[in-house]
XYZ file of C-alpha atoms in Angstrom:
69
model
C 11.180 0.452 1.267
C 9.757 1.255 4.554
C 6.127 0.898 3.629
C 3.880 -2.180 3.855
C 1.734 -0.864 0.974
C 0.663 2.049 -0.788
C -2.626 3.331 -2.234
C -3.063 4.671 -5.632
C -6.082 6.614 -6.545
C -7.646 6.103 -10.162
C -7.781 9.462 -11.923
C -11.555 11.010 -11.641
C -13.062 11.384 -15.090
C -14.918 14.481 -14.051
C -11.813 16.386 -13.082
C -12.150 20.232 -13.794
C -9.355 22.774 -13.327
C -10.401 25.361 -10.779
C -8.757 27.685 -8.328
C -7.263 24.745 -6.375
C -6.873 22.190 -9.271
C -4.162 23.832 -11.722
C -3.162 20.787 -13.759
C -4.455 20.072 -17.197
C -5.358 16.518 -18.206
C -2.155 15.573 -19.639
C -0.199 16.825 -16.634
C -2.432 15.020 -14.263
C -2.164 11.759 -16.397
C 1.650 12.216 -16.417
C 1.987 12.885 -12.777
C -0.234 9.865 -12.179
C 1.961 7.721 -14.341
C 5.251 8.841 -12.304
C 3.825 8.041 -9.014
C 2.752 4.629 -10.294
C 5.988 4.112 -11.905
C 7.864 4.989 -8.567
C 5.988 2.518 -6.695
C 6.588 -0.182 -9.024
C 10.282 0.530 -9.076
C 10.276 0.616 -5.256
C 8.513 -2.935 -5.460
C 5.697 -1.405 -3.173
C 2.745 -3.256 -2.640
C 0.093 -1.030 -4.344
C -3.725 -1.062 -3.912
C -5.580 0.927 -6.737
C -8.458 2.849 -5.216
C -11.194 2.731 -8.018
C -13.035 5.933 -8.991
C -16.048 6.316 -6.384
C -17.516 8.712 -4.349
C -15.310 10.030 -1.532
C -17.259 8.251 1.301
C -16.980 5.113 -0.600
C -13.268 5.526 -1.454
C -12.802 5.840 2.175
C -14.680 3.030 3.072
C -12.896 1.003 0.521
C -9.529 1.760 2.340
C -10.878 1.347 5.697
C -12.017 -2.267 4.496
C -8.660 -3.082 3.034
C -7.118 -2.064 6.591
C -9.650 -4.253 8.385
C -11.125 -1.267 10.071
C -14.612 -1.018 8.547
C -17.605 -0.874 10.779
């Protein structure tokens, strides 16, 4: 593959279907599993992003990239 690594966001427990989020819980779990499996099959270095507020998730990624302030 052409990627140094990939990020996989853990599923949010308080997900709610709305006008933008159409997937039910089973569908989102299935899609998440398929994405994870694809990354594994491609032997991508995967970093799992834990469930955190948006700002903290962003900071987690920036820290991982060595770009944190």
